[in-house]
mmCIF file of C-alpha atoms in Angstrom:
data_model
loop_
_atom_site.group_PDB
_atom_site.id
_atom_site.type_symbol
_atom_site.label_atom_id
_atom_site.label_comp_id
_atom_site.label_asym_id
_atom_site.label_seq_id
_atom_site.Cartn_x
_atom_site.Cartn_y
_atom_site.Cartn_z
ATOM 1 C CA MET A 929 -14.836 6.959 21.117
ATOM 2 C CA GLU A 930 -16.249 10.643 22.346
ATOM 3 C CA VAL A 931 -14.187 12.785 24.098
ATOM 4 C CA LYS A 932 -14.783 15.599 25.880
ATOM 5 C CA GLU A 933 -11.734 18.087 25.090
ATOM 6 C CA ILE A 934 -9.450 18.341 21.899
ATOM 7 C CA PRO A 935 -7.076 15.684 21.380
ATOM 8 C CA ASN A 936 -3.681 16.760 21.482
ATOM 9 C CA ARG A 937 -0.946 14.329 21.772
ATOM 10 C CA VAL A 938 -2.295 12.401 24.584
ATOM 11 C CA PHE A 939 -6.322 12.433 25.602
ATOM 12 C CA TYR A 940 -8.100 11.005 28.525
ATOM 13 C CA LYS A 941 -11.473 9.080 28.520
ATOM 14 C CA ASP A 942 -13.045 7.224 31.583
ATOM 15 C CA GLY A 943 -9.880 8.601 33.573
ATOM 16 C CA GLU A 944 -7.708 6.211 30.869
ATOM 17 C CA GLU A 945 -4.688 7.731 28.948
ATOM 18 C CA PHE A 946 -4.628 7.415 24.944
ATOM 19 C CA LEU A 947 -2.114 8.347 22.741
ATOM 20 C CA TYR A 948 -2.925 10.384 19.910
ATOM 21 C CA PHE A 949 -2.026 9.627 16.112
ATOM 22 C CA GLY A 950 -4.599 10.986 14.321
ATOM 23 C CA GLY A 951 -6.109 14.621 12.905
ATOM 24 C CA THR A 952 -3.909 16.532 10.764
ATOM 25 C CA ASN A 953 -2.701 19.046 13.894
ATOM 26 C CA TYR A 954 0.846 18.311 11.425
ATOM 27 C CA LEU A 955 3.066 21.236 13.655
ATOM 28 C CA GLY A 956 1.594 20.666 16.508
ATOM 29 C CA VAL A 957 0.080 24.086 16.791
ATOM 30 C CA THR A 958 -3.515 23.852 17.809
ATOM 31 C CA THR A 959 -2.703 23.238 21.576
ATOM 32 C CA LEU A 960 1.257 24.471 21.860
ATOM 33 C CA PRO A 961 1.160 27.111 24.590
ATOM 34 C CA GLU A 962 3.023 29.845 22.396
ATOM 35 C CA PHE A 963 0.423 29.631 19.751
ATOM 36 C CA GLN A 964 -2.338 29.990 21.734
ATOM 37 C CA ASN A 965 -0.643 33.475 23.206
ATOM 38 C CA ILE A 966 0.184 34.477 19.937
ATOM 39 C CA LEU A 967 -3.985 33.911 18.831
ATOM 40 C CA LEU A 968 -5.188 35.293 22.291
ATOM 41 C CA ALA A 969 -3.036 38.398 21.606
ATOM 42 C CA SER A 970 -4.509 38.861 18.021
ATOM 43 C CA LEU A 971 -8.564 37.825 19.245
ATOM 44 C CA GLN A 972 -7.623 40.908 22.204
ATOM 45 C CA LYS A 973 -6.867 43.324 18.828
ATOM 46 C CA TRP A 974 -9.119 41.812 16.253
ATOM 47 C CA GLY A 975 -12.269 40.349 18.417
ATOM 48 C CA THR A 976 -14.013 37.019 17.700
ATOM 49 C CA SER A 977 -15.456 37.427 13.997
ATOM 50 C CA TYR A 978 -15.497 39.894 11.458
ATOM 51 C CA GLY A 979 -19.031 39.511 9.752
ATOM 52 C CA SER A 980 -18.478 42.156 7.016
ATOM 53 C CA SER A 981 -17.861 41.483 3.395
ATOM 54 C CA ARG A 982 -14.322 41.964 1.937
ATOM 55 C CA SER A 983 -15.405 44.679 -0.321
ATOM 56 C CA ALA A 984 -16.940 47.130 2.097
ATOM 57 C CA ASN A 985 -15.800 50.541 2.392
ATOM 58 C CA ILE A 986 -13.388 49.545 5.601
ATOM 59 C CA GLN A 987 -10.996 47.419 4.966
ATOM 60 C CA LEU A 988 -8.698 46.058 7.104
ATOM 61 C CA GLU A 989 -5.122 46.148 6.741
ATOM 62 C CA ILE A 990 -4.313 42.556 8.088
ATOM 63 C CA TYR A 991 -6.132 40.992 4.937
ATOM 64 C CA LYS A 992 -3.154 42.838 2.725
ATOM 65 C CA THR A 993 -0.333 42.069 4.989
ATOM 66 C CA ALA A 994 -0.965 38.003 5.351
ATOM 67 C CA GLU A 995 -2.152 37.746 2.036
ATOM 68 C CA ASP A 996 1.035 39.213 0.346
ATOM 69 C CA LEU A 997 3.382 37.041 2.798
ATOM 70 C CA ILE A 998 1.545 34.262 1.795
ATOM 71 C CA ALA A 999 1.818 34.833 -2.358
ATOM 72 C CA LYS A 1000 5.804 35.686 -1.389
ATOM 73 C CA GLN A 1001 5.811 32.295 0.382
ATOM 74 C CA ILE A 1002 4.590 29.760 -2.388
ATOM 75 C CA GLY A 1003 5.250 31.699 -4.775
ATOM 76 C CA THR A 1004 2.735 33.609 -6.635
ATOM 77 C CA GLU A 1005 1.799 37.058 -8.269
ATOM 78 C CA ALA A 1006 -0.914 36.882 -5.561
ATOM 79 C CA ALA A 1007 -3.114 35.397 -2.631
ATOM 80 C CA VAL A 1008 -6.615 35.798 -1.557
ATOM 81 C CA THR A 1009 -7.969 34.148 1.591
ATOM 82 C CA ILE A 1010 -11.419 32.505 2.562
ATOM 83 C CA SER A 1011 -13.443 31.522 5.290
ATOM 84 C CA SER A 1012 -12.486 27.839 4.277
ATOM 85 C CA GLY A 1013 -10.356 25.623 2.487
ATOM 86 C CA MET A 1014 -13.304 23.788 1.060
ATOM 87 C CA LEU A 1015 -14.622 27.059 -0.163
ATOM 88 C CA ALA A 1016 -11.980 28.464 -1.745
ATOM 89 C CA GLY A 1017 -11.929 25.345 -3.577
ATOM 90 C CA LYS A 1018 -15.363 25.839 -4.729
ATOM 91 C CA LEU A 1019 -14.444 29.749 -5.799
ATOM 92 C CA ALA A 1020 -11.624 28.518 -7.660
ATOM 93 C CA LEU A 1021 -13.225 25.981 -9.348
ATOM 94 C CA GLU A 1022 -16.123 28.491 -10.111
ATOM 95 C CA GLN A 1023 -13.711 30.719 -11.753
ATOM 96 C CA LEU A 1024 -11.672 27.853 -13.546
ATOM 97 C CA GLN A 1025 -15.157 27.024 -15.184
ATOM 98 C CA HIS A 1026 -15.403 31.024 -16.472
ATOM 99 C CA THR A 1027 -12.324 30.407 -18.070
ATOM 100 C CA THR A 1028 -11.692 27.335 -20.094
ATOM 101 C CA ASP A 1029 -13.576 25.102 -22.349
ATOM 102 C CA LEU A 1030 -13.875 21.183 -20.523
ATOM 103 C CA VAL A 1031 -12.160 20.493 -16.344
ATOM 104 C CA PHE A 1032 -10.589 17.528 -16.152
ATOM 105 C CA HIS A 1033 -9.569 15.654 -12.648
ATOM 106 C CA PHE A 1034 -6.856 13.089 -11.626
ATOM 107 C CA PRO A 1035 -8.295 10.089 -10.169
ATOM 108 C CA ASN A 1036 -9.552 10.087 -6.396
ATOM 109 C CA THR A 1037 -9.319 14.382 -6.807
ATOM 110 C CA HIS A 1038 -10.668 15.951 -3.041
ATOM 111 C CA PRO A 1039 -14.305 16.675 -3.005
ATOM 112 C CA ALA A 1040 -13.661 20.555 -2.644
ATOM 113 C CA LEU A 1041 -12.477 20.417 -6.766
ATOM 114 C CA LEU A 1042 -15.270 18.077 -8.228
ATOM 115 C CA HIS A 1043 -17.768 19.833 -10.197
ATOM 116 C CA PRO A 1044 -20.600 17.896 -11.744
ATOM 117 C CA PHE A 1045 -19.570 18.445 -15.188
ATOM 118 C CA SER A 1046 -15.966 17.549 -14.241
ATOM 119 C CA LEU A 1047 -14.782 14.684 -16.524
ATOM 120 C CA PRO A 1048 -11.988 12.255 -15.582
ATOM 121 C CA LEU A 1049 -8.991 12.732 -16.927
ATOM 122 C CA ILE A 1050 -7.324 9.780 -17.270
ATOM 123 C CA GLN A 1051 -10.077 6.626 -18.943
ATOM 124 C CA ASN A 1052 -8.801 3.180 -19.328
ATOM 125 C CA GLY A 1053 -5.277 4.092 -18.245
ATOM 126 C CA LYS A 1054 -5.103 7.043 -21.222
ATOM 127 C CA LEU A 1055 -5.710 10.573 -21.482
ATOM 128 C CA ASN A 1056 -9.606 11.517 -21.749
ATOM 129 C CA PRO A 1057 -10.364 11.235 -26.040
ATOM 130 C CA PHE A 1058 -11.542 15.088 -25.227
ATOM 131 C CA LEU A 1059 -8.129 16.612 -24.127
ATOM 132 C CA LEU A 1060 -7.583 15.419 -28.091
ATOM 133 C CA ASP A 1061 -10.301 17.159 -29.455
ATOM 134 C CA PRO A 1062 -9.842 20.309 -31.653
ATOM 135 C CA THR A 1063 -12.394 21.779 -30.451
ATOM 136 C CA VAL A 1064 -11.261 22.241 -27.071
ATOM 137 C CA SER A 1065 -8.361 24.846 -26.734
ATOM 138 C CA ARG A 1066 -8.891 26.177 -22.946
ATOM 139 C CA ILE A 1067 -8.624 22.974 -20.566
ATOM 140 C CA GLY A 1068 -8.753 23.060 -17.063
ATOM 141 C CA ILE A 1069 -7.144 20.206 -14.649
ATOM 142 C CA VAL A 1070 -7.685 19.767 -10.851
ATOM 143 C CA ALA A 1071 -5.866 17.312 -8.556
ATOM 144 C CA ASP A 1072 -4.540 17.264 -4.883
ATOM 145 C CA ALA A 1073 -0.542 18.036 -4.432
ATOM 146 C CA ILE A 1074 -0.975 14.537 -1.745
ATOM 147 C CA PRO A 1075 -2.976 12.151 -3.465
ATOM 148 C CA SER A 1076 -5.557 10.270 -1.131
ATOM 149 C CA LEU A 1077 -3.483 6.879 0.421
ATOM 150 C CA GLU A 1078 -0.086 8.376 -0.606
ATOM 151 C CA VAL A 1079 2.815 10.378 0.678
ATOM 152 C CA THR A 1080 4.592 11.650 -2.031
ATOM 153 C CA PRO A 1081 3.152 14.774 -4.642
ATOM 154 C CA ILE A 1082 1.319 13.948 -7.798
ATOM 155 C CA ASP A 1083 2.990 13.046 -10.419
ATOM 156 C CA LEU A 1084 1.396 15.403 -12.939
ATOM 157 C CA SER A 1085 4.413 13.899 -16.087
ATOM 158 C CA ILE A 1086 1.308 12.712 -18.206
ATOM 159 C CA LEU A 1087 0.050 16.176 -18.418
ATOM 160 C CA GLN A 1088 2.707 16.536 -21.032
ATOM 161 C CA ASN A 1089 1.036 14.318 -24.027
ATOM 162 C CA ILE A 1090 -1.500 17.016 -23.742
ATOM 163 C CA PRO A 1091 -1.297 19.058 -27.412
ATOM 164 C CA LYS A 1092 1.214 21.463 -26.790
ATOM 165 C CA ASP A 1093 -1.519 24.005 -28.888
ATOM 166 C CA LYS A 1094 -3.859 23.496 -25.911
ATOM 167 C CA GLU A 1095 -3.975 26.358 -23.117
ATOM 168 C CA ILE A 1096 -3.731 24.524 -19.688
ATOM 169 C CA THR A 1097 -5.112 25.399 -16.203
ATOM 170 C CA LEU A 1098 -3.293 23.680 -13.163
ATOM 171 C CA LEU A 1099 -5.559 23.755 -10.109
ATOM 172 C CA LEU A 1100 -3.871 21.952 -7.244
ATOM 173 C CA ASP A 1101 -5.093 21.223 -3.615
ATOM 174 C CA GLU A 1102 -2.727 21.695 -1.333
ATOM 175 C CA SER A 1103 -4.217 21.216 2.099
ATOM 176 C CA HIS A 1104 -2.057 18.589 3.047
ATOM 177 C CA SER A 1105 1.502 19.899 1.905
ATOM 178 C CA ILE A 1106 1.385 24.063 3.091
ATOM 179 C CA GLY A 1107 3.580 24.395 5.857
ATOM 180 C CA ILE A 1108 4.896 20.700 5.477
ATOM 181 C CA LEU A 1109 6.485 20.657 2.417
ATOM 182 C CA GLY A 1110 9.280 22.643 0.692
ATOM 183 C CA ASP A 1111 12.157 24.219 2.205
ATOM 184 C CA GLN A 1112 10.123 27.069 4.156
ATOM 185 C CA GLY A 1113 6.703 24.958 3.691
ATOM 186 C CA GLN A 1114 5.340 26.321 0.551
ATOM 187 C CA GLY A 1115 4.115 23.412 -0.727
ATOM 188 C CA VAL A 1116 5.099 21.348 -3.823
ATOM 189 C CA LEU A 1117 3.409 23.875 -6.661
ATOM 190 C CA ASN A 1118 7.288 25.125 -7.602
ATOM 191 C CA GLN A 1119 8.948 21.761 -8.008
ATOM 192 C CA TYR A 1120 7.257 21.048 -11.383
ATOM 193 C CA GLU A 1121 8.176 21.857 -14.354
ATOM 194 C CA LEU A 1122 5.529 22.191 -16.615
ATOM 195 C CA PRO A 1123 6.244 24.365 -19.807
ATOM 196 C CA ASN A 1124 2.917 23.297 -21.367
ATOM 197 C CA VAL A 1125 0.672 24.380 -18.505
ATOM 198 C CA HIS A 1126 -0.205 27.904 -19.031
ATOM 199 C CA ARG A 1127 -1.545 28.825 -15.422
ATOM 200 C CA LYS A 1128 -0.993 27.788 -12.039
ATOM 201 C CA ILE A 1129 -3.253 27.618 -9.187
ATOM 202 C CA ILE A 1130 -2.889 26.580 -5.909
ATOM 203 C CA ILE A 1131 -5.879 26.182 -3.210
ATOM 204 C CA ALA A 1132 -5.403 25.240 0.457
ATOM 205 C CA SER A 1133 -7.061 24.698 3.751
ATOM 206 C CA LEU A 1134 -4.711 26.802 6.807
ATOM 207 C CA GLY A 1135 -6.504 24.582 9.131
ATOM 208 C CA LYS A 1136 -4.795 21.337 8.945
ATOM 209 C CA ALA A 1137 -0.576 22.273 9.611
ATOM 210 C CA MET A 1138 -0.716 25.983 9.894
ATOM 211 C CA GLY A 1139 -3.664 24.978 12.966
ATOM 212 C CA LEU A 1140 -6.210 27.994 11.498
ATOM 213 C CA SER A 1141 -9.622 27.919 10.134
ATOM 214 C CA GLY A 1142 -9.835 29.337 6.872
ATOM 215 C CA GLY A 1143 -8.145 28.707 3.395
ATOM 216 C CA ILE A 1144 -6.453 30.189 0.429
ATOM 217 C CA ILE A 1145 -6.572 30.452 -3.453
ATOM 218 C CA ALA A 1146 -2.825 31.629 -5.069
ATOM 219 C CA GLY A 1147 -1.960 32.304 -8.566
ATOM 220 C CA ASP A 1148 -1.533 34.793 -10.718
ATOM 221 C CA SER A 1149 -3.108 38.516 -10.001
ATOM 222 C CA GLN A 1150 -5.302 38.254 -13.019
ATOM 223 C CA PHE A 1151 -7.034 34.945 -11.776
ATOM 224 C CA ILE A 1152 -7.062 36.266 -7.558
ATOM 225 C CA ASP A 1153 -8.755 39.497 -9.166
ATOM 226 C CA ALA A 1154 -11.563 37.500 -10.534
ATOM 227 C CA ILE A 1155 -12.403 35.701 -7.662
ATOM 228 C CA LYS A 1156 -12.793 39.026 -5.548
ATOM 229 C CA LYS A 1157 -15.520 39.991 -8.079
ATOM 230 C CA GLN A 1158 -17.244 36.736 -7.755
ATOM 231 C CA GLN A 1159 -20.770 37.378 -5.734
ATOM 232 C CA ASN A 1160 -19.668 34.195 -3.799
ATOM 233 C CA PHE A 1161 -16.891 36.252 -2.240
ATOM 234 C CA VAL A 1162 -18.305 39.983 -2.089
ATOM 235 C CA GLY A 1163 -21.140 38.571 -0.296
ATOM 236 C CA ALA A 1164 -19.587 36.085 2.506
ATOM 237 C CA SER A 1165 -17.767 37.509 4.831
ATOM 238 C CA GLY A 1166 -13.672 37.244 4.769
ATOM 239 C CA MET A 1167 -11.184 34.814 7.122
ATOM 240 C CA ASN A 1168 -11.496 35.550 10.885
ATOM 241 C CA PRO A 1169 -8.905 38.815 10.969
ATOM 242 C CA ALA A 1170 -7.551 37.199 14.253
ATOM 243 C CA PHE A 1171 -6.290 34.696 12.758
ATOM 244 C CA LEU A 1172 -4.075 36.492 10.227
ATOM 245 C CA GLU A 1173 -2.630 37.834 12.180
ATOM 246 C CA THR A 1174 -1.933 34.527 14.314
ATOM 247 C CA PHE A 1175 -0.435 33.369 11.339
ATOM 248 C CA VAL A 1176 1.640 36.716 10.129
ATOM 249 C CA ASN A 1177 3.287 36.945 14.311
ATOM 250 C CA ALA A 1178 3.407 32.857 14.134
ATOM 251 C CA GLN A 1179 6.240 32.340 11.253
ATOM 252 C CA THR A 1180 9.229 31.674 13.544
ATOM 253 C CA LEU A 1181 6.790 29.217 15.503
ATOM 254 C CA TYR A 1182 5.992 27.606 12.504
ATOM 255 C CA HIS A 1183 9.758 27.137 11.235
ATOM 256 C CA LEU A 1184 10.521 25.336 14.765
ATOM 257 C CA GLN A 1185 7.662 23.398 14.465
ATOM 258 C CA ARG A 1186 8.263 22.238 10.893
ATOM 259 C CA GLN A 1187 12.074 21.556 12.081
ATOM 260 C CA GLN A 1188 10.612 19.461 15.047
ATOM 261 C CA LEU A 1189 8.430 17.502 12.490
ATOM 262 C CA LYS A 1190 11.437 16.495 10.292
ATOM 263 C CA ASP A 1191 13.520 15.418 13.098
ATOM 264 C CA ASN A 1192 10.568 13.197 14.229
ATOM 265 C CA LEU A 1193 9.816 12.068 11.121
ATOM 266 C CA ASN A 1194 13.783 11.062 10.866
ATOM 267 C CA TYR A 1195 13.587 9.292 13.960
ATOM 268 C CA VAL A 1196 10.758 6.967 12.751
ATOM 269 C CA ALA A 1197 12.227 6.690 9.475
ATOM 270 C CA LYS A 1198 15.578 5.444 11.380
ATOM 271 C CA HIS A 1199 13.683 2.645 13.857
ATOM 272 C CA LEU A 1200 10.697 1.356 11.968
ATOM 273 C CA ILE A 1201 11.258 -2.059 10.332
ATOM 274 C CA HIS A 1202 10.417 -1.834 6.879
ATOM 275 C CA ASN A 1203 7.236 -3.169 5.699
ATOM 276 C CA ALA A 1204 5.434 -3.085 2.134
ATOM 277 C CA ALA A 1205 2.363 -3.321 4.411
ATOM 278 C CA PHE A 1206 3.045 0.269 5.602
ATOM 279 C CA THR A 1207 2.727 3.165 2.953
ATOM 280 C CA PHE A 1208 5.680 6.248 4.239
ATOM 281 C CA THR A 1209 8.184 8.024 3.062
ATOM 282 C CA GLN A 1210 10.356 9.975 6.297
ATOM 283 C CA ASN A 1211 9.492 13.284 3.826
ATOM 284 C CA TYR A 1212 5.607 13.300 4.974
ATOM 285 C CA PRO A 1213 4.007 12.979 8.410
ATOM 286 C CA ALA A 1214 1.426 10.032 7.711
ATOM 287 C CA ILE A 1215 1.645 6.341 7.619
ATOM 288 C CA TYR A 1216 -1.025 4.614 5.763
ATOM 289 C CA PHE A 1217 -1.800 0.617 6.039
ATOM 290 C CA ASP A 1218 -5.477 -1.069 5.562
ATOM 291 C CA HIS A 1219 -5.098 -4.399 8.323
ATOM 292 C CA GLU A 1220 -7.777 -4.269 10.514
ATOM 293 C CA GLU A 1221 -5.229 -6.846 12.446
ATOM 294 C CA LEU A 1222 -2.823 -3.801 12.809
ATOM 295 C CA LEU A 1223 -5.460 -1.320 13.853
ATOM 296 C CA GLN A 1224 -6.475 -3.500 16.629
ATOM 297 C CA LEU A 1225 -3.022 -4.139 17.567
ATOM 298 C CA LEU A 1226 -2.918 -0.343 17.939
ATOM 299 C CA LEU A 1227 -5.829 0.154 19.817
ATOM 300 C CA ASP A 1228 -5.689 -2.586 22.139
ATOM 301 C CA ASN A 1229 -2.301 -0.638 23.261
ATOM 302 C CA ASN A 1230 -4.480 2.804 23.490
ATOM 303 C CA ILE A 1231 -2.805 3.944 20.059
ATOM 304 C CA ILE A 1232 -5.385 5.525 17.903
ATOM 305 C CA PRO A 1233 -4.479 6.794 14.708
ATOM 306 C CA THR A 1234 -7.387 8.321 12.266
ATOM 307 C CA SER A 1235 -9.715 5.593 10.656
ATOM 308 C CA PHE A 1236 -12.916 6.573 8.848
ATOM 309 C CA PRO A 1237 -14.689 5.849 5.718
ATOM 310 C CA TYR A 1238 -13.310 8.427 2.947
ATOM 311 C CA PRO A 1239 -14.791 9.459 -0.188
ATOM 312 C CA THR A 1240 -12.352 9.035 -2.258
ATOM 313 C CA ALA A 1241 -11.206 5.779 -0.681
ATOM 314 C CA SER A 1242 -12.557 2.334 -1.751
ATOM 315 C CA GLY A 1243 -12.896 1.386 2.072
ATOM 316 C CA LYS A 1244 -11.735 2.488 5.578
ATOM 317 C CA LEU A 1245 -8.799 4.868 5.600
ATOM 318 C CA SER A 1246 -6.816 4.294 8.332
ATOM 319 C CA ARG A 1247 -3.760 5.832 8.934
ATOM 320 C CA ILE A 1248 -0.952 7.264 11.570
ATOM 321 C CA VAL A 1249 -0.194 11.051 11.919
ATOM 322 C CA ILE A 1250 2.720 11.986 12.823
ATOM 323 C CA SER A 1251 3.068 15.752 14.713
ATOM 324 C CA ALA A 1252 5.544 17.702 15.514
ATOM 325 C CA HIS A 1253 4.175 17.472 19.442
ATOM 326 C CA HIS A 1254 5.047 13.833 19.558
ATOM 327 C CA THR A 1255 7.953 13.271 21.970
ATOM 328 C CA LYS A 1256 10.609 10.472 21.351
ATOM 329 C CA ALA A 1257 8.416 8.738 23.726
ATOM 330 C CA ASP A 1258 5.690 8.506 22.141
ATOM 331 C CA LEU A 1259 7.119 7.484 18.457
ATOM 332 C CA ASP A 1260 8.519 4.683 20.385
ATOM 333 C CA LYS A 1261 5.540 3.409 21.693
ATOM 334 C CA MET A 1262 3.651 3.871 17.943
ATOM 335 C CA VAL A 1263 6.974 2.443 16.301
ATOM 336 C CA GLN A 1264 7.104 -0.793 18.856
ATOM 337 C CA GLN A 1265 3.456 -1.829 17.780
ATOM 338 C CA LEU A 1266 4.459 -1.575 13.821
ATOM 339 C CA ASN A 1267 7.516 -3.864 14.395
ATOM 340 C CA THR A 1268 5.748 -5.903 16.505
ATOM 341 C CA PHE A 1269 3.121 -6.399 13.632
ATOM 342 C CA THR A 1270 5.986 -7.221 11.081
ATOM 343 C CA GLN A 1271 7.388 -9.792 13.279
ATOM 344 C CA MET A 1272 4.004 -11.297 14.266
ATOM 345 C CA ASN A 1273 3.460 -11.589 9.989
ATOM 346 C CA SER A 1274 6.762 -12.158 8.272
ATOM 347 C CA GLY A 1275 8.572 -14.214 10.097
ATOM 348 C CA PHE A 1276 11.121 -11.573 11.163
ATOM 349 C CA GLU A 1277 14.332 -12.630 12.547
ATOM 350 C CA GLY A 1278 17.055 -10.902 14.102
ATOM 351 C CA ASP A 1279 17.445 -7.919 15.809
ATOM 352 C CA ILE A 1280 14.700 -5.292 15.872
ATOM 353 C CA ARG A 1281 15.971 -1.695 14.835
ATOM 354 C CA PHE A 1282 13.731 -0.481 17.423
ATOM 355 C CA VAL A 1283 15.023 1.135 19.915
ATOM 356 C CA LEU A 1284 13.256 1.556 23.367
#
């Protein structure tokens, strides 16, 4: 379906209204007038783009201001912004290869963190034998903080089985957790107690919850300083400075939207009938399913979820994305269809916990 405007909570096609539960606009800021006003003021100050290298003789103060704020929020020594989350992943992975002997990836890791020479962390349900090789002392491990088709942070406990004499660097993609998980939207990095992990690095796209085109790399100062010396970093333009000033000035708005998202998730959890066909937790704004019948039921009622073939999924990815901008009426309509599907397929008898 092609549309002529960005899908907000609703969009119109040939005069017909559709309710949108797709995308990754978790905090609902991209079409929020208050957020757009902050962005417009930033554009007037910094212009629409700045094509100079970050290593040039003229340095824009906003980069340090925003990067210091990001590092403080995440809880790392340093951070650097990049023009996209994908490029952030590639730069971090390149640096990881310079500082490790072998790089391993968890199953279904996002393509941004995959390299042709990366090895699977798990083979036949066990750790890759190369992790136990005495000639391999420096190990890089990459993973998605929220794996594809999951709604909870990845379980990293298997890393405790790696011999203690290995020097482990963990590179975590927090694109789908930054801004929405953690008390202050800092993501999940610091929830892990991993005493045998020597270094923790995260990369993330800011184009999802934060609503701004760009990416970040955060970690210890030594790693971040090395990123800034890479040819691909020096030779590339930085993230749009107007977007960075918007990020800094929109902190109060982000906080309010994050609270609204939590309220929406609690509302859905209260009224949705439990069904093993749905993958959902009230702490994360997505409901996964793989039933074509349910997808068609939603479409027949003008409810549009995300549905497309995903690189790390075995088939079509279908998920309902709950955003801070959805109204209670929006949530009622969506939950009603999910509960109808549950009744149709489980022989449920009794009062539905959904309230119109």
